[in-house]
Short mmCIF file of C-alpha atoms and ligand atoms in Angstrom, two decimals:
data_model
loop_
_atom_site.label_atom_id
_atom_site.label_comp_id
_atom_site.label_asym_id
_atom_site.label_seq_id
_atom_site.Cartn_x
_atom_site.Cartn_y
_atom_site.Cartn_z
CA MET A 21 98.90 -0.70 179.84
CA SER A 22 98.21 -2.11 176.34
CA ALA A 23 99.31 -5.65 175.40
CA PRO A 24 102.36 -6.09 173.10
CA VAL A 25 101.42 -5.88 169.45
CA ASP A 26 101.41 -9.10 167.47
CA PRO A 27 103.46 -8.30 164.31
CA ASP A 28 101.13 -10.41 162.17
CA ARG A 29 98.16 -8.43 163.42
CA SER A 30 99.95 -5.16 162.66
CA GLU A 31 100.75 -6.30 159.10
CA ASP A 32 97.18 -7.42 158.60
CA VAL A 33 95.85 -4.01 159.69
CA VAL A 34 98.27 -2.20 157.34
CA ARG A 35 97.22 -4.46 154.47
CA ARG A 36 93.49 -3.86 155.05
CA LEU A 37 93.90 -0.11 155.39
CA ARG A 38 96.02 0.06 152.25
CA ALA A 39 93.45 -1.98 150.31
CA ALA A 40 90.78 0.49 151.48
CA GLY A 41 92.80 3.37 149.98
CA CYS A 42 94.36 4.83 153.17
CA VAL A 43 97.46 6.66 151.94
CA PHE A 44 99.19 6.62 155.33
CA ALA A 45 98.33 3.00 156.14
CA GLU A 46 101.39 2.30 158.35
CA GLU A 47 100.92 5.43 160.47
CA GLU A 48 97.18 4.85 160.79
CA ALA A 49 97.70 1.20 161.74
CA ALA A 50 100.12 2.20 164.49
CA LEU A 51 97.63 4.73 165.88
CA LEU A 52 94.71 2.30 165.76
CA LEU A 53 96.78 -0.39 167.49
CA GLU A 54 97.68 2.13 170.20
CA ALA A 55 94.04 3.20 170.63
CA ALA A 56 92.50 -0.28 170.85
CA ALA A 57 92.29 -1.78 174.33
CA SER A 58 91.59 -5.32 173.03
CA PRO A 59 91.73 -7.36 169.79
CA ALA A 60 87.93 -7.07 169.55
CA GLU A 61 88.09 -3.28 169.80
CA LEU A 62 90.88 -3.19 167.22
CA GLU A 63 88.73 -5.20 164.84
CA THR A 64 85.83 -2.75 165.29
CA LEU A 65 88.06 0.29 164.75
CA VAL A 66 89.70 -1.15 161.63
CA ALA A 67 86.34 -2.21 160.17
CA ARG A 68 84.93 1.30 160.70
CA ARG A 69 88.01 2.95 159.18
CA VAL A 70 87.94 0.59 156.18
CA ALA A 71 84.25 1.51 155.73
CA GLY A 72 85.32 5.15 155.34
CA GLU A 73 84.91 6.75 158.77
CA PRO A 74 87.46 9.50 159.50
CA LEU A 75 90.44 8.38 161.57
CA GLU A 76 90.47 11.01 164.31
CA PRO A 77 87.07 10.36 165.95
CA LEU A 78 87.93 6.64 165.97
CA LEU A 79 91.14 7.43 167.84
CA GLY A 80 89.39 10.01 169.99
CA PHE A 81 91.92 12.71 169.20
CA ALA A 82 93.42 14.85 166.42
CA GLU A 83 97.00 16.11 166.31
CA PHE A 84 96.93 19.91 166.08
CA GLY A 85 99.66 22.44 166.75
CA GLY A 86 101.68 19.90 168.73
CA LEU A 87 98.72 18.94 170.94
CA ARG A 88 96.36 15.98 171.03
CA ILE A 89 92.88 17.46 170.80
CA HIS A 90 89.95 15.32 171.96
CA VAL A 91 87.38 14.84 169.15
CA ASP A 92 84.20 12.77 168.98
CA ALA A 93 82.16 11.51 166.04
CA GLY A 94 80.12 14.33 164.51
CA VAL A 95 82.58 17.04 165.52
CA PHE A 96 84.65 18.92 162.90
CA VAL A 97 88.21 17.54 162.87
CA PRO A 98 90.75 20.40 163.17
CA ARG A 99 92.73 20.77 159.95
CA ARG A 100 96.46 21.29 159.52
CA ARG A 101 95.86 24.57 157.62
CA THR A 102 94.16 26.02 160.70
CA GLU A 103 97.50 25.89 162.53
CA VAL A 104 98.20 29.19 160.70
CA LEU A 105 95.23 30.76 162.47
CA ALA A 106 96.26 29.31 165.84
CA ARG A 107 99.84 30.56 165.36
CA GLU A 108 98.78 34.10 164.40
CA ALA A 109 96.25 34.25 167.25
CA ALA A 110 98.87 33.12 169.77
CA ALA A 111 101.36 35.69 168.44
CA LEU A 112 98.84 38.49 169.09
CA THR A 113 98.01 37.28 172.64
CA ARG A 114 99.74 38.49 175.81
CA PRO A 115 99.50 36.87 179.27
CA GLY A 116 96.30 38.04 180.94
CA ASP A 117 94.52 38.77 177.64
CA ALA A 118 90.96 37.56 177.10
CA VAL A 119 90.78 35.51 173.89
CA LEU A 120 87.70 34.05 172.20
CA ASP A 121 87.77 30.89 170.07
CA LEU A 122 84.54 31.58 168.14
CA CYS A 123 82.88 28.72 166.19
CA CYS A 124 85.28 26.65 168.28
CA GLY A 125 84.40 23.09 167.23
CA ALA A 126 86.54 20.94 169.54
CA GLY A 127 88.36 24.08 170.75
CA ALA A 128 91.67 23.26 169.05
CA ILE A 129 92.60 26.88 168.33
CA GLY A 130 91.85 27.97 171.89
CA ALA A 131 93.82 25.03 173.27
CA VAL A 132 96.90 26.02 171.25
CA VAL A 133 96.64 29.65 172.38
CA ALA A 134 96.27 28.53 176.02
CA ALA A 135 99.29 26.21 175.69
CA ARG A 136 101.52 28.80 174.00
CA VAL A 137 100.54 31.83 176.08
CA PRO A 138 100.40 30.90 179.76
CA GLY A 139 98.04 33.27 181.55
CA ALA A 140 95.82 33.88 178.52
CA VAL A 141 92.14 33.61 179.49
CA VAL A 142 90.52 31.58 176.72
CA TYR A 143 86.77 31.61 176.08
CA ALA A 144 85.05 29.56 173.38
CA ALA A 145 81.61 29.25 171.79
CA ASP A 146 79.87 27.05 169.25
CA VAL A 147 76.28 26.49 168.20
CA GLU A 148 76.59 22.70 167.96
CA PRO A 149 76.09 20.72 171.21
CA ALA A 150 78.55 17.91 170.25
CA ALA A 151 81.25 20.51 169.50
CA VAL A 152 80.62 22.21 172.84
CA ARG A 153 80.93 18.88 174.67
CA ALA A 154 84.31 18.20 173.01
CA ALA A 155 85.54 21.76 173.60
CA ARG A 156 84.70 21.37 177.30
CA VAL A 157 87.21 18.49 177.41
CA ASN A 158 89.96 20.52 175.70
CA LEU A 159 89.39 23.89 177.42
CA ASP A 160 88.28 25.23 180.80
CA PRO A 161 84.66 23.98 180.63
CA ALA A 162 83.36 26.98 182.58
CA ARG A 163 84.44 29.25 179.72
CA VAL A 164 82.87 27.26 176.84
CA PHE A 165 79.42 28.52 175.77
CA GLU A 166 76.73 27.09 173.52
CA GLY A 167 74.79 29.29 171.11
CA ASP A 168 74.76 31.41 167.98
CA LEU A 169 78.01 33.38 167.48
CA PHE A 170 78.39 36.00 170.26
CA ALA A 171 74.88 35.53 171.72
CA PRO A 172 75.80 33.13 174.57
CA LEU A 173 78.82 35.12 175.82
CA PRO A 174 78.83 37.00 179.13
CA ALA A 175 78.09 40.69 178.51
CA GLU A 176 81.21 41.75 180.42
CA LEU A 177 83.34 40.47 177.52
CA LYS A 178 82.01 43.29 175.31
CA GLY A 179 84.90 45.58 174.46
CA ALA A 180 87.31 43.31 176.39
CA LEU A 181 88.55 40.68 173.90
CA ALA A 182 92.17 41.11 172.80
CA VAL A 183 91.82 38.40 170.13
CA ILE A 184 88.85 36.75 168.46
CA ALA A 185 90.16 33.63 166.68
CA VAL A 186 87.55 32.19 164.35
CA ASN A 187 87.34 29.39 161.86
CA ALA A 188 83.69 29.68 160.84
CA PRO A 189 82.26 27.63 157.95
CA TYR A 190 83.25 29.23 154.63
CA VAL A 191 82.59 26.57 151.99
CA PRO A 192 80.03 27.77 149.40
CA THR A 193 76.94 25.54 149.58
CA ASP A 194 77.38 24.26 146.01
CA ALA A 195 81.00 23.20 146.71
CA ILE A 196 80.14 20.91 149.64
CA GLY A 197 79.34 18.05 147.24
CA MET A 198 82.95 18.18 146.01
CA MET A 199 84.48 17.81 149.47
CA PRO A 200 86.13 14.49 150.47
CA PRO A 201 83.60 11.94 151.80
CA GLU A 202 85.16 12.06 155.30
CA ALA A 203 83.99 15.69 155.55
CA ARG A 204 80.84 15.57 153.44
CA LEU A 205 79.43 12.40 155.06
CA TYR A 206 80.74 12.56 158.62
CA GLU A 207 80.97 16.23 159.57
CA PRO A 208 77.78 18.21 160.25
CA ALA A 209 76.62 20.62 157.52
CA VAL A 210 76.60 23.43 160.09
CA ALA A 211 80.40 23.04 160.35
CA LEU A 212 80.96 23.38 156.60
CA ASP A 213 78.22 25.39 154.90
CA GLY A 214 79.03 29.08 154.50
CA GLY A 215 75.99 29.88 152.33
CA ALA A 216 75.79 30.76 148.63
CA ASP A 217 79.20 32.49 148.39
CA GLY A 218 80.66 30.93 151.56
CA LEU A 219 80.72 34.26 153.38
CA ASP A 220 77.40 34.34 155.25
CA LEU A 221 79.10 33.80 158.63
CA HIS A 222 81.97 36.15 157.77
CA ARG A 223 79.42 38.92 157.07
CA ARG A 224 77.72 38.42 160.43
CA ILE A 225 81.03 38.17 162.33
CA ALA A 226 82.40 41.35 160.67
CA ALA A 227 79.23 43.19 161.71
CA GLU A 228 79.26 41.93 165.31
CA ALA A 229 82.94 41.53 166.23
CA PRO A 230 84.01 45.22 166.58
CA GLU A 231 81.91 45.81 169.72
CA TRP A 232 83.48 42.75 171.42
CA LEU A 233 87.09 43.75 170.66
CA ALA A 234 89.20 45.69 173.14
CA PRO A 235 90.85 48.81 171.67
CA GLY A 236 93.78 47.53 169.59
CA GLY A 237 92.30 44.01 169.59
CA SER A 238 92.17 41.77 166.52
CA VAL A 239 89.98 39.25 164.77
CA VAL A 240 91.98 36.43 163.18
CA ILE A 241 89.70 34.59 160.77
CA GLU A 242 90.41 31.70 158.41
CA THR A 243 89.39 32.02 154.79
CA SER A 244 90.55 30.68 151.41
CA ASP A 245 93.00 32.38 149.05
CA GLU A 246 90.13 32.88 146.65
CA GLN A 247 87.83 34.46 149.25
CA ALA A 248 90.51 36.40 151.19
CA ALA A 249 90.01 39.80 149.53
CA ARG A 250 86.25 39.61 150.11
CA THR A 251 86.66 38.51 153.75
CA ALA A 252 89.11 41.39 154.32
CA GLY A 253 86.69 43.82 152.61
CA LEU A 254 83.90 42.87 155.02
CA PHE A 255 86.04 43.73 158.06
CA GLN A 256 87.32 46.96 156.45
CA ALA A 257 83.70 47.97 155.82
CA ALA A 258 83.09 47.39 159.56
CA GLY A 259 85.84 49.91 160.40
CA LEU A 260 88.75 47.53 161.10
CA ALA A 261 92.22 47.59 159.47
CA ALA A 262 92.55 44.25 157.65
CA ARG A 263 95.45 42.34 156.14
CA VAL A 264 95.82 38.87 154.63
CA VAL A 265 98.41 36.32 155.88
CA SER A 266 99.03 33.17 153.81
CA ASP A 267 101.26 30.17 154.53
CA ASP A 268 102.03 28.02 151.50
CA ASP A 269 103.54 25.17 153.54
CA LEU A 270 100.42 24.73 155.65
CA ASP A 271 98.11 25.81 152.80
CA GLY A 272 96.38 28.20 155.18
CA THR A 273 95.08 31.76 154.79
CA VAL A 274 93.78 34.12 157.43
CA VAL A 275 92.59 37.70 157.57
CA ILE A 276 93.78 39.71 160.57
CA ALA A 277 91.43 42.63 161.23
CA SER A 278 92.33 45.03 164.01
CA ARG A 279 90.49 47.70 165.93
CA ARG A 280 92.57 50.83 166.10
CA PRO A 281 94.06 51.62 169.52
CA PRO A 282 92.66 54.77 171.21
CA ALA A 283 94.18 58.06 169.98
CA ARG A 284 96.72 59.51 172.46
C1 LIG B 1 84.85 24.79 160.13
S1 LIG B 1 84.31 24.29 161.73
C2 LIG B 1 85.72 24.85 162.67
C3 LIG B 1 85.82 24.30 164.05
C4 LIG B 1 87.10 24.73 164.80
N1 LIG B 1 87.19 26.16 164.91
C5 LIG B 1 88.33 24.19 164.10
O1 LIG B 1 88.98 24.94 163.37
O2 LIG B 1 88.62 23.00 164.27
C6 LIG B 1 83.11 25.52 162.03
C7 LIG B 1 82.41 25.47 163.40
O3 LIG B 1 81.47 26.57 163.44
C8 LIG B 1 80.34 26.17 164.15
N2 LIG B 1 79.23 27.08 163.79
C9 LIG B 1 78.56 27.15 162.62
N3 LIG B 1 77.63 28.12 162.67
C10 LIG B 1 77.75 28.71 163.89
C11 LIG B 1 77.07 29.79 164.54
N4 LIG B 1 76.08 30.46 163.93
N5 LIG B 1 77.44 30.12 165.80
C12 LIG B 1 78.43 29.42 166.43
N6 LIG B 1 79.11 28.39 165.87
C13 LIG B 1 78.77 28.04 164.61
C14 LIG B 1 80.13 24.73 163.75
O4 LIG B 1 79.34 24.03 164.67
C15 LIG B 1 81.58 24.22 163.68
O5 LIG B 1 81.97 23.64 164.90
#
């Protein structure tokens, strides 16, 4: 149980966070006070936050889709906009379905699908060892695989996935320098860099995904408004029926690309 918070200490933390430019200083102070087990640990956490480190790895979790997702330093922090992807993936999932959270990071999308669809069998994969370690905390660790895209998955999943939910990197290489420092400096390039036009991973996923989908199954993939037509075009060229779903409130855009069900 944590010790009662000294109001002076709380005010001091808010003041230091505000001076460092934290917009939500009160909320962040409350979370840091909750996370710290001792005054010394609080001091370390506040000093690191004031120096510019992202909040969530300091806390050890990110809020996503109503869940607390475990995240560590060096792992991509799930973004609010990606709740659109998690919502659409969950809506397409039925109990008993096999679902893949591809390029899973901490596994936030898979965790939301598992929480909202009891009985869904959620698999996940990422190329980055730190992401895989975090995802193994948030998901069934036996179903989290490390490797390049589909390569590490068990072969029996071919043709069996009802939903492939994927938030792969899609930032064009030249735009990474314009990202906020919390992303640019603290998240690995492999989590952000989508190549010259941002769509290198989308091209590879569109080419490989159809053979992993069950008949009638869908890929739900995050993209930007600006890139959405090109992402959709890649999946159409691979033989899937693609549509774009945007949510202005969450500022999120996904392409849903579906394999046609078998003809009757
Ligand atoms: C934008 S982050 C998204 C993470 C997570 N899906 C989320 O939304 O919080 C992209 C993730 O893709 C992973 N990644 C990049 N290239 C990959 C590849 N070739 N195969 C598998 N994962 C990859 C990165 O390690 C990173 O965790």
